């Protein structure tokens, strides 16, 4: 029986070497689906990784920074999941970038997280700003026209009546209290201490109130006279009164006289010039 060939030495050593143990663990690959699920569980502030007190500039900067990472074009291996993540980020940015929708969203958050959070808004802190809730529908007591009406434009023949009615309405709304001249206090509605809607007549040196008042009364009288000179027809339409028949006759007679006399004078003048030349 033939003997088997001997085993090569290098092969025998390789078989005798014991396998070495590798002391390391493999980290599971992070799937993009988990990122979309985590974003869906977070609120809008956590999605953009900003604080609830962030300004509009910080919100915009955070959104553009995250959009570069989660945009579908930047993740060609998982476009569907990237589109979902980008959609969630866009939703958060659209809500937080608008003051009205952001305020509405903040009210839906938990009281613990919403307490002490104040968002700086120009419409809330700016001078003359109004909240977005609309104007107030409450009706107060009518106190007549503003004081500036009587100081600058409340002239005419009924000025005293208007002023008296305004005083009665204002005083009745204030409980009938009268201002004392010694203490210089006022009880007019909407006026501060010492103010009087009719007391600022002579406090401006260059303003001549009497002359302006006189001029305004004269203008009112002129308008009244011009209005009463107009006539009314049967249909109730107002028109300027026409001239009488005698006036019409004189006007027509004058026009005819001019049309007849003017050519005669012209012809006589031309005839005189011809005679002088001869």
PDB file of C-alpha atoms in Angstrom:
ATOM      1  CA  UNK A   1       0.000   0.000   0.000  1.00  0.00           C
ATOM      2  CA  UNK A   2       1.540   3.325  -1.015  1.00  0.00           C
ATOM      3  CA  UNK A   3       2.176   5.888   1.656  1.00  0.00           C
ATOM      4  CA  UNK A   4       0.455   9.326   1.622  1.00  0.00           C
ATOM      5  CA  UNK A   5       2.613  12.267   0.675  1.00  0.00           C
ATOM      6  CA  UNK A   6       3.838  14.310   3.594  1.00  0.00           C
ATOM      7  CA  UNK A   7       1.897  17.466   4.585  1.00  0.00           C
ATOM      8  CA  UNK A   8       3.761  20.684   3.818  1.00  0.00           C
ATOM      9  CA  UNK A   9       5.269  22.365   6.830  1.00  0.00           C
ATOM     10  CA  UNK A  10       3.630  25.801   6.294  1.00  0.00           C
ATOM     11  CA  UNK A  11       0.190  24.176   5.992  1.00  0.00           C
ATOM     12  CA  UNK A  12       0.724  22.227   9.187  1.00  0.00           C
ATOM     13  CA  UNK A  13       1.685  25.371  11.112  1.00  0.00           C
ATOM     14  CA  UNK A  14      -1.359  27.190   9.785  1.00  0.00           C
ATOM     15  CA  UNK A  15      -3.625  24.441  11.061  1.00  0.00           C
ATOM     16  CA  UNK A  16      -2.034  24.513  14.502  1.00  0.00           C
ATOM     17  CA  UNK A  17      -2.513  28.290  14.936  1.00  0.00           C
ATOM     18  CA  UNK A  18      -5.544  29.001  17.139  1.00  0.00           C
ATOM     19  CA  UNK A  19      -7.985  31.611  15.837  1.00  0.00           C
ATOM     20  CA  UNK A  20      -7.700  34.971  17.543  1.00  0.00           C
ATOM     21  CA  UNK A  21     -10.749  36.561  19.149  1.00  0.00           C
ATOM     22  CA  UNK A  22     -11.610  40.068  18.027  1.00  0.00           C
ATOM     23  CA  UNK A  23     -12.679  42.215  20.938  1.00  0.00           C
ATOM     24  CA  UNK A  24     -14.856  44.811  19.157  1.00  0.00           C
ATOM     25  CA  UNK A  25     -18.560  45.305  18.529  1.00  0.00           C
ATOM     26  CA  UNK A  26     -20.237  46.581  15.418  1.00  0.00           C
ATOM     27  CA  UNK A  27     -22.483  49.624  15.730  1.00  0.00           C
ATOM     28  CA  UNK A  28     -25.787  49.173  13.911  1.00  0.00           C
ATOM     29  CA  UNK A  29     -26.234  51.586  11.038  1.00  0.00           C
ATOM     30  CA  UNK A  30     -28.534  54.479  11.823  1.00  0.00           C
ATOM     31  CA  UNK A  31     -31.449  54.290   9.486  1.00  0.00           C
ATOM     32  CA  UNK A  32     -32.971  57.435   8.064  1.00  0.00           C
ATOM     33  CA  UNK A  33     -36.437  56.182   8.995  1.00  0.00           C
ATOM     34  CA  UNK A  34     -35.558  56.673  12.647  1.00  0.00           C
ATOM     35  CA  UNK A  35     -34.656  60.323  11.974  1.00  0.00           C
ATOM     36  CA  UNK A  36     -38.064  61.046  10.448  1.00  0.00           C
ATOM     37  CA  UNK A  37     -39.825  59.315  13.340  1.00  0.00           C
ATOM     38  CA  UNK A  38     -37.831  61.259  15.899  1.00  0.00           C
ATOM     39  CA  UNK A  39     -38.627  64.557  14.170  1.00  0.00           C
ATOM     40  CA  UNK A  40     -42.316  63.689  14.127  1.00  0.00           C
ATOM     41  CA  UNK A  41     -42.299  63.160  17.910  1.00  0.00           C
ATOM     42  CA  UNK A  42     -40.662  66.526  18.636  1.00  0.00           C
ATOM     43  CA  UNK A  43     -42.321  69.922  18.764  1.00  0.00           C
ATOM     44  CA  UNK A  44     -41.533  72.675  16.304  1.00  0.00           C
ATOM     45  CA  UNK A  45     -38.828  74.244  18.473  1.00  0.00           C
ATOM     46  CA  UNK A  46     -37.062  70.924  19.035  1.00  0.00           C
ATOM     47  CA  UNK A  47     -37.187  70.071  15.341  1.00  0.00           C
ATOM     48  CA  UNK A  48     -35.317  73.246  14.432  1.00  0.00           C
ATOM     49  CA  UNK A  49     -33.049  72.899  17.518  1.00  0.00           C
ATOM     50  CA  UNK A  50     -33.834  76.378  18.801  1.00  0.00           C
ATOM     51  CA  UNK A  51     -35.088  77.869  22.028  1.00  0.00           C
ATOM     52  CA  UNK A  52     -38.685  79.072  22.491  1.00  0.00           C
ATOM     53  CA  UNK A  53     -37.312  82.614  22.797  1.00  0.00           C
ATOM     54  CA  UNK A  54     -35.527  82.518  19.435  1.00  0.00           C
ATOM     55  CA  UNK A  55     -35.948  85.448  17.096  1.00  0.00           C
ATOM     56  CA  UNK A  56     -37.033  85.312  13.469  1.00  0.00           C
ATOM     57  CA  UNK A  57     -33.445  85.512  12.282  1.00  0.00           C
ATOM     58  CA  UNK A  58     -32.417  82.538  14.424  1.00  0.00           C
ATOM     59  CA  UNK A  59     -35.406  80.522  13.204  1.00  0.00           C
ATOM     60  CA  UNK A  60     -34.553  81.210   9.577  1.00  0.00           C
ATOM     61  CA  UNK A  61     -30.875  80.388  10.094  1.00  0.00           C
ATOM     62  CA  UNK A  62     -31.674  77.082  11.831  1.00  0.00           C
ATOM     63  CA  UNK A  63     -34.128  76.040   9.132  1.00  0.00           C
ATOM     64  CA  UNK A  64     -31.720  76.679   6.267  1.00  0.00           C
ATOM     65  CA  UNK A  65     -28.947  74.872   8.098  1.00  0.00           C
ATOM     66  CA  UNK A  66     -31.082  71.752   8.658  1.00  0.00           C
ATOM     67  CA  UNK A  67     -32.614  71.856   5.184  1.00  0.00           C
ATOM     68  CA  UNK A  68     -29.172  71.339   3.648  1.00  0.00           C
ATOM     69  CA  UNK A  69     -28.836  68.089   5.613  1.00  0.00           C
ATOM     70  CA  UNK A  70     -32.360  66.685   5.242  1.00  0.00           C
ATOM     71  CA  UNK A  71     -33.154  67.826   1.696  1.00  0.00           C
ATOM     72  CA  UNK A  72     -34.044  64.953  -0.682  1.00  0.00           C
ATOM     73  CA  UNK A  73     -31.324  66.040  -3.108  1.00  0.00           C
ATOM     74  CA  UNK A  74     -28.735  65.589  -0.358  1.00  0.00           C
ATOM     75  CA  UNK A  75     -29.991  62.050   0.442  1.00  0.00           C
ATOM     76  CA  UNK A  76     -30.259  60.149  -2.847  1.00  0.00           C
ATOM     77  CA  UNK A  77     -30.132  56.783  -1.036  1.00  0.00           C
ATOM     78  CA  UNK A  78     -33.419  57.433   0.835  1.00  0.00           C
ATOM     79  CA  UNK A  79     -35.355  60.149  -0.984  1.00  0.00           C
ATOM     80  CA  UNK A  80     -38.751  59.232   0.489  1.00  0.00           C
ATOM     81  CA  UNK A  81     -37.566  59.442   4.088  1.00  0.00           C
ATOM     82  CA  UNK A  82     -35.612  62.633   3.402  1.00  0.00           C
ATOM     83  CA  UNK A  83     -38.702  64.181   1.847  1.00  0.00           C
ATOM     84  CA  UNK A  84     -40.693  63.347   4.983  1.00  0.00           C
ATOM     85  CA  UNK A  85     -38.052  64.893   7.241  1.00  0.00           C
ATOM     86  CA  UNK A  86     -37.804  67.994   5.068  1.00  0.00           C
ATOM     87  CA  UNK A  87     -41.591  68.326   5.097  1.00  0.00           C
ATOM     88  CA  UNK A  88     -41.631  68.283   8.905  1.00  0.00           C
ATOM     89  CA  UNK A  89     -38.925  70.945   9.049  1.00  0.00           C
ATOM     90  CA  UNK A  90     -40.790  73.109   6.531  1.00  0.00           C
ATOM     91  CA  UNK A  91     -43.966  72.811   8.594  1.00  0.00           C
ATOM     92  CA  UNK A  92     -42.163  73.950  11.732  1.00  0.00           C
ATOM     93  CA  UNK A  93     -40.569  76.884   9.929  1.00  0.00           C
ATOM     94  CA  UNK A  94     -43.851  78.042   8.374  1.00  0.00           C
ATOM     95  CA  UNK A  95     -45.546  78.095  11.787  1.00  0.00           C
ATOM     96  CA  UNK A  96     -42.751  79.698  13.794  1.00  0.00           C
ATOM     97  CA  UNK A  97     -41.890  82.329  11.190  1.00  0.00           C
ATOM     98  CA  UNK A  98     -45.402  83.816  11.386  1.00  0.00           C
ATOM     99  CA  UNK A  99     -46.220  85.811  14.533  1.00  0.00           C
ATOM    100  CA  UNK A 100     -49.920  84.920  14.603  1.00  0.00           C
ATOM    101  CA  UNK A 101     -49.496  81.189  14.019  1.00  0.00           C
ATOM    102  CA  UNK A 102     -46.561  81.105  16.447  1.00  0.00           C
ATOM    103  CA  UNK A 103     -48.626  82.705  19.209  1.00  0.00           C
ATOM    104  CA  UNK A 104     -51.451  80.240  18.558  1.00  0.00           C
ATOM    105  CA  UNK A 105     -49.020  77.327  18.685  1.00  0.00           C
ATOM    106  CA  UNK A 106     -47.421  78.547  21.918  1.00  0.00           C
ATOM    107  CA  UNK A 107     -50.830  78.491  23.600  1.00  0.00           C
ATOM    108  CA  UNK A 108     -51.188  74.823  22.714  1.00  0.00           C
ATOM    109  CA  UNK A 109     -47.939  73.871  24.427  1.00  0.00           C
ATOM    110  CA  UNK A 110     -47.803  72.666  27.996  1.00  0.00           C
ATOM    111  CA  UNK A 111     -48.207  75.431  30.627  1.00  0.00           C
ATOM    112  CA  UNK A 112     -44.872  74.500  32.183  1.00  0.00           C
ATOM    113  CA  UNK A 113     -42.980  75.083  28.964  1.00  0.00           C
ATOM    114  CA  UNK A 114     -45.042  78.095  27.910  1.00  0.00           C
ATOM    115  CA  UNK A 115     -44.712  79.961  31.197  1.00  0.00           C
ATOM    116  CA  UNK A 116     -42.163  82.730  31.136  1.00  0.00           C
ATOM    117  CA  UNK A 117     -41.822  82.606  27.347  1.00  0.00           C
ATOM    118  CA  UNK A 118     -42.195  85.998  25.730  1.00  0.00           C
ATOM    119  CA  UNK A 119     -41.667  86.417  22.038  1.00  0.00           C
ATOM    120  CA  UNK A 120     -40.566  89.883  20.913  1.00  0.00           C
ATOM    121  CA  UNK A 121     -42.938  91.082  18.235  1.00  0.00           C
ATOM    122  CA  UNK A 122     -42.945  94.475  16.580  1.00  0.00           C
ATOM    123  CA  UNK A 123     -46.742  94.645  16.400  1.00  0.00           C
ATOM    124  CA  UNK A 124     -47.000  94.042  20.144  1.00  0.00           C
ATOM    125  CA  UNK A 125     -44.339  96.435  21.464  1.00  0.00           C
ATOM    126  CA  UNK A 126     -44.271  99.076  18.749  1.00  0.00           C
ATOM    127  CA  UNK A 127     -45.873 102.442  19.329  1.00  0.00           C
ATOM    128  CA  UNK A 128     -49.498 102.438  18.271  1.00  0.00           C
ATOM    129  CA  UNK A 129     -49.546  98.669  17.713  1.00  0.00           C
ATOM    130  CA  UNK A 130     -52.736  96.665  18.129  1.00  0.00           C
ATOM    131  CA  UNK A 131     -53.234  93.006  18.968  1.00  0.00           C
ATOM    132  CA  UNK A 132     -54.528  90.760  16.226  1.00  0.00           C
ATOM    133  CA  UNK A 133     -57.788  90.147  18.088  1.00  0.00           C
ATOM    134  CA  UNK A 134     -59.501  93.122  16.430  1.00  0.00           C
ATOM    135  CA  UNK A 135     -60.967  96.349  17.668  1.00  0.00           C
ATOM    136  CA  UNK A 136     -63.070  96.581  20.762  1.00  0.00           C
ATOM    137  CA  UNK A 137     -66.832  96.555  20.237  1.00  0.00           C
ATOM    138  CA  UNK A 138     -67.654  98.201  23.541  1.00  0.00           C
ATOM    139  CA  UNK A 139     -69.661 101.390  23.295  1.00  0.00           C
ATOM    140  CA  UNK A 140     -69.149 104.232  25.705  1.00  0.00           C
ATOM    141  CA  UNK A 141     -71.139 107.354  26.450  1.00  0.00           C
ATOM    142  CA  UNK A 142     -71.150 109.835  23.587  1.00  0.00           C
ATOM    143  CA  UNK A 143     -69.356 112.996  24.681  1.00  0.00           C
ATOM    144  CA  UNK A 144     -69.760 115.111  21.587  1.00  0.00           C
ATOM    145  CA  UNK A 145     -67.071 116.171  19.127  1.00  0.00           C
ATOM    146  CA  UNK A 146     -63.432 116.428  20.222  1.00  0.00           C
ATOM    147  CA  UNK A 147     -62.153 119.650  21.814  1.00  0.00           C
ATOM    148  CA  UNK A 148     -60.128 120.471  18.701  1.00  0.00           C
ATOM    149  CA  UNK A 149     -63.389 120.980  16.824  1.00  0.00           C
ATOM    150  CA  UNK A 150     -64.223 124.006  18.937  1.00  0.00           C
ATOM    151  CA  UNK A 151     -60.674 125.353  19.020  1.00  0.00           C
ATOM    152  CA  UNK A 152     -60.115 125.372  15.262  1.00  0.00           C
ATOM    153  CA  UNK A 153     -63.250 124.594  13.268  1.00  0.00           C
ATOM    154  CA  UNK A 154     -66.269 124.971  15.517  1.00  0.00           C
ATOM    155  CA  UNK A 155     -67.206 128.443  14.368  1.00  0.00           C
ATOM    156  CA  UNK A 156     -70.396 129.807  12.920  1.00  0.00           C
ATOM    157  CA  UNK A 157     -73.648 131.158  14.241  1.00  0.00           C
ATOM    158  CA  UNK A 158     -74.309 128.014  16.301  1.00  0.00           C
ATOM    159  CA  UNK A 159     -70.933 127.929  18.033  1.00  0.00           C
ATOM    160  CA  UNK A 160     -72.296 128.889  21.435  1.00  0.00           C
ATOM    161  CA  UNK A 161     -75.024 126.262  21.241  1.00  0.00           C
ATOM    162  CA  UNK A 162     -72.512 123.575  20.284  1.00  0.00           C
ATOM    163  CA  UNK A 163     -70.160 124.597  23.060  1.00  0.00           C
ATOM    164  CA  UNK A 164     -72.954 124.640  25.619  1.00  0.00           C
ATOM    165  CA  UNK A 165     -74.199 121.221  24.537  1.00  0.00           C
ATOM    166  CA  UNK A 166     -70.661 119.858  24.721  1.00  0.00           C
ATOM    167  CA  UNK A 167     -70.208 121.215  28.236  1.00  0.00           C
ATOM    168  CA  UNK A 168     -73.508 119.760  29.412  1.00  0.00           C
ATOM    169  CA  UNK A 169     -72.720 116.349  27.928  1.00  0.00           C
ATOM    170  CA  UNK A 170     -69.207 116.317  29.320  1.00  0.00           C
ATOM    171  CA  UNK A 171     -70.214 117.445  32.770  1.00  0.00           C
ATOM    172  CA  UNK A 172     -73.089 114.989  32.936  1.00  0.00           C
ATOM    173  CA  UNK A 173     -70.757 112.148  31.989  1.00  0.00           C
ATOM    174  CA  UNK A 174     -68.338 113.226  34.698  1.00  0.00           C
ATOM    175  CA  UNK A 175     -71.046 113.302  37.375  1.00  0.00           C
ATOM    176  CA  UNK A 176     -71.814 117.024  37.137  1.00  0.00           C
ATOM    177  CA  UNK A 177     -68.545 118.062  38.757  1.00  0.00           C
ATOM    178  CA  UNK A 178     -67.355 121.625  38.087  1.00  0.00           C
ATOM    179  CA  UNK A 179     -63.756 122.719  37.853  1.00  0.00           C
ATOM    180  CA  UNK A 180     -62.558 125.161  40.409  1.00  0.00           C
ATOM    181  CA  UNK A 181     -60.669 128.182  39.094  1.00  0.00           C
ATOM    182  CA  UNK A 182     -58.493 128.419  42.176  1.00  0.00           C
ATOM    183  CA  UNK A 183     -57.198 124.844  42.089  1.00  0.00           C
ATOM    184  CA  UNK A 184     -57.094 124.803  38.277  1.00  0.00           C
ATOM    185  CA  UNK A 185     -58.471 121.287  38.090  1.00  0.00           C
ATOM    186  CA  UNK A 186     -60.640 119.947  35.290  1.00  0.00           C
ATOM    187  CA  UNK A 187     -63.326 117.304  35.085  1.00  0.00           C
ATOM    188  CA  UNK A 188     -63.743 117.180  31.330  1.00  0.00           C
ATOM    189  CA  UNK A 189     -63.863 113.749  29.779  1.00  0.00           C
ATOM    190  CA  UNK A 190     -60.536 112.774  28.272  1.00  0.00           C
ATOM    191  CA  UNK A 191     -58.738 115.830  29.724  1.00  0.00           C
ATOM    192  CA  UNK A 192     -55.994 115.850  32.312  1.00  0.00           C
ATOM    193  CA  UNK A 193     -55.759 117.971  35.464  1.00  0.00           C
ATOM    194  CA  UNK A 194     -55.872 121.654  34.648  1.00  0.00           C
ATOM    195  CA  UNK A 195     -56.950 121.103  31.034  1.00  0.00           C
ATOM    196  CA  UNK A 196     -60.016 122.670  29.504  1.00  0.00           C
ATOM    197  CA  UNK A 197     -61.177 122.084  25.915  1.00  0.00           C
ATOM    198  CA  UNK A 198     -62.219 125.752  25.693  1.00  0.00           C
ATOM    199  CA  UNK A 199     -59.485 127.303  27.813  1.00  0.00           C
ATOM    200  CA  UNK A 200     -56.681 127.381  25.275  1.00  0.00           C
ATOM    201  CA  UNK A 201     -57.887 130.471  23.440  1.00  0.00           C
ATOM    202  CA  UNK A 202     -55.210 132.983  24.356  1.00  0.00           C
ATOM    203  CA  UNK A 203     -52.218 130.779  25.195  1.00  0.00           C
ATOM    204  CA  UNK A 204     -50.623 131.198  21.718  1.00  0.00           C
ATOM    205  CA  UNK A 205     -49.204 134.681  21.248  1.00  0.00           C
ATOM    206  CA  UNK A 206     -49.201 134.731  17.451  1.00  0.00           C
ATOM    207  CA  UNK A 207     -52.798 133.459  17.186  1.00  0.00           C
ATOM    208  CA  UNK A 208     -55.436 136.174  16.964  1.00  0.00           C
ATOM    209  CA  UNK A 209     -58.566 134.291  17.919  1.00  0.00           C
ATOM    210  CA  UNK A 210     -60.974 137.233  17.660  1.00  0.00           C
ATOM    211  CA  UNK A 211     -60.011 138.149  14.115  1.00  0.00           C
ATOM    212  CA  UNK A 212     -60.163 134.528  12.979  1.00  0.00           C
ATOM    213  CA  UNK A 213     -63.525 134.104  14.654  1.00  0.00           C
ATOM    214  CA  UNK A 214     -64.822 137.242  12.950  1.00  0.00           C
ATOM    215  CA  UNK A 215     -63.536 136.118   9.562  1.00  0.00           C
ATOM    216  CA  UNK A 216     -65.118 132.718   9.957  1.00  0.00           C
ATOM    217  CA  UNK A 217     -68.486 134.198  10.897  1.00  0.00           C
ATOM    218  CA  UNK A 218     -68.338 136.480   7.861  1.00  0.00           C
ATOM    219  CA  UNK A 219     -67.607 133.500   5.612  1.00  0.00           C
ATOM    220  CA  UNK A 220     -70.499 131.585   7.142  1.00  0.00           C
ATOM    221  CA  UNK A 221     -72.826 134.511   6.519  1.00  0.00           C
ATOM    222  CA  UNK A 222     -71.628 134.800   2.914  1.00  0.00           C
ATOM    223  CA  UNK A 223     -72.261 131.113   2.289  1.00  0.00           C
ATOM    224  CA  UNK A 224     -75.669 131.347   3.910  1.00  0.00           C
ATOM    225  CA  UNK A 225     -76.633 134.361   1.748  1.00  0.00           C
ATOM    226  CA  UNK A 226     -75.412 132.653  -1.414  1.00  0.00           C
ATOM    227  CA  UNK A 227     -77.404 129.533  -0.595  1.00  0.00           C
ATOM    228  CA  UNK A 228     -80.613 131.469   0.051  1.00  0.00           C
ATOM    229  CA  UNK A 229     -80.261 133.372  -3.216  1.00  0.00           C
ATOM    230  CA  UNK A 230     -80.690 130.166  -5.144  1.00  0.00           C
ATOM    231  CA  UNK A 231     -84.119 129.114  -6.368  1.00  0.00           C
ATOM    232  CA  UNK A 232     -85.917 125.760  -6.451  1.00  0.00           C
ATOM    233  CA  UNK A 233     -87.858 124.340  -9.394  1.00  0.00           C
ATOM    234  CA  UNK A 234     -90.896 122.068  -9.330  1.00  0.00           C
ATOM    235  CA  UNK A 235     -88.729 118.940  -9.169  1.00  0.00           C
ATOM    236  CA  UNK A 236     -86.996 120.145  -6.021  1.00  0.00           C
ATOM    237  CA  UNK A 237     -83.714 120.853  -7.793  1.00  0.00           C
ATOM    238  CA  UNK A 238     -81.747 123.880  -6.648  1.00  0.00           C
ATOM    239  CA  UNK A 239     -80.504 126.291  -9.327  1.00  0.00           C
ATOM    240  CA  UNK A 240     -79.246 129.824  -9.686  1.00  0.00           C
ATOM    241  CA  UNK A 241     -82.060 132.380 -10.238  1.00  0.00           C
ATOM    242  CA  UNK A 242     -82.348 133.612 -13.825  1.00  0.00           C
ATOM    243  CA  UNK A 243     -82.643 137.221 -15.014  1.00  0.00           C
ATOM    244  CA  UNK A 244     -85.990 138.888 -15.592  1.00  0.00           C
ATOM    245  CA  UNK A 245     -87.566 139.353 -19.039  1.00  0.00           C
ATOM    246  CA  UNK A 246     -86.602 143.022 -19.119  1.00  0.00           C
ATOM    247  CA  UNK A 247     -82.978 142.141 -18.486  1.00  0.00           C
ATOM    248  CA  UNK A 248     -83.068 139.577 -21.258  1.00  0.00           C
ATOM    249  CA  UNK A 249     -84.590 142.178 -23.639  1.00  0.00           C
ATOM    250  CA  UNK A 250     -81.849 144.694 -22.863  1.00  0.00           C
ATOM    251  CA  UNK A 251     -79.134 142.119 -23.408  1.00  0.00           C
ATOM    252  CA  UNK A 252     -80.555 141.059 -26.775  1.00  0.00           C
ATOM    253  CA  UNK A 253     -81.053 144.685 -27.832  1.00  0.00           C
ATOM    254  CA  UNK A 254     -77.452 145.514 -26.965  1.00  0.00           C
ATOM    255  CA  UNK A 255     -76.136 142.587 -28.991  1.00  0.00           C
ATOM    256  CA  UNK A 256     -78.220 143.565 -32.020  1.00  0.00           C
ATOM    257  CA  UNK A 257     -77.106 147.178 -31.778  1.00  0.00           C
ATOM    258  CA  UNK A 258     -73.466 146.175 -31.681  1.00  0.00           C
ATOM    259  CA  UNK A 259     -73.905 143.819 -34.643  1.00  0.00           C
ATOM    260  CA  UNK A 260     -75.510 146.613 -36.736  1.00  0.00           C
ATOM    261  CA  UNK A 261     -73.461 149.618 -35.675  1.00  0.00           C
ATOM    262  CA  UNK A 262     -70.037 147.980 -35.798  1.00  0.00           C
ATOM    263  CA  UNK A 263     -70.125 147.163 -39.556  1.00  0.00           C
ATOM    264  CA  UNK A 264     -71.445 150.655 -40.365  1.00  0.00           C
ATOM    265  CA  UNK A 265     -68.636 152.294 -38.437  1.00  0.00           C
ATOM    266  CA  UNK A 266     -66.085 150.064 -40.123  1.00  0.00           C
ATOM    267  CA  UNK A 267     -67.375 150.857 -43.624  1.00  0.00           C
ATOM    268  CA  UNK A 268     -67.457 154.591 -42.953  1.00  0.00           C
ATOM    269  CA  UNK A 269     -63.905 154.491 -41.660  1.00  0.00           C
ATOM    270  CA  UNK A 270     -62.675 152.642 -44.732  1.00  0.00           C
ATOM    271  CA  UNK A 271     -64.515 155.107 -47.030  1.00  0.00           C
ATOM    272  CA  UNK A 272     -62.831 158.023 -45.252  1.00  0.00           C
ATOM    273  CA  UNK A 273     -59.382 156.481 -45.755  1.00  0.00           C
ATOM    274  CA  UNK A 274     -60.008 156.067 -49.488  1.00  0.00           C
ATOM    275  CA  UNK A 275     -61.038 159.716 -49.845  1.00  0.00           C
ATOM    276  CA  UNK A 276     -57.925 160.860 -48.032  1.00  0.00           C
ATOM    277  CA  UNK A 277     -55.696 158.910 -50.418  1.00  0.00           C
ATOM    278  CA  UNK A 278     -57.309 160.554 -53.438  1.00  0.00           C
TER     279      UNK A 278
END
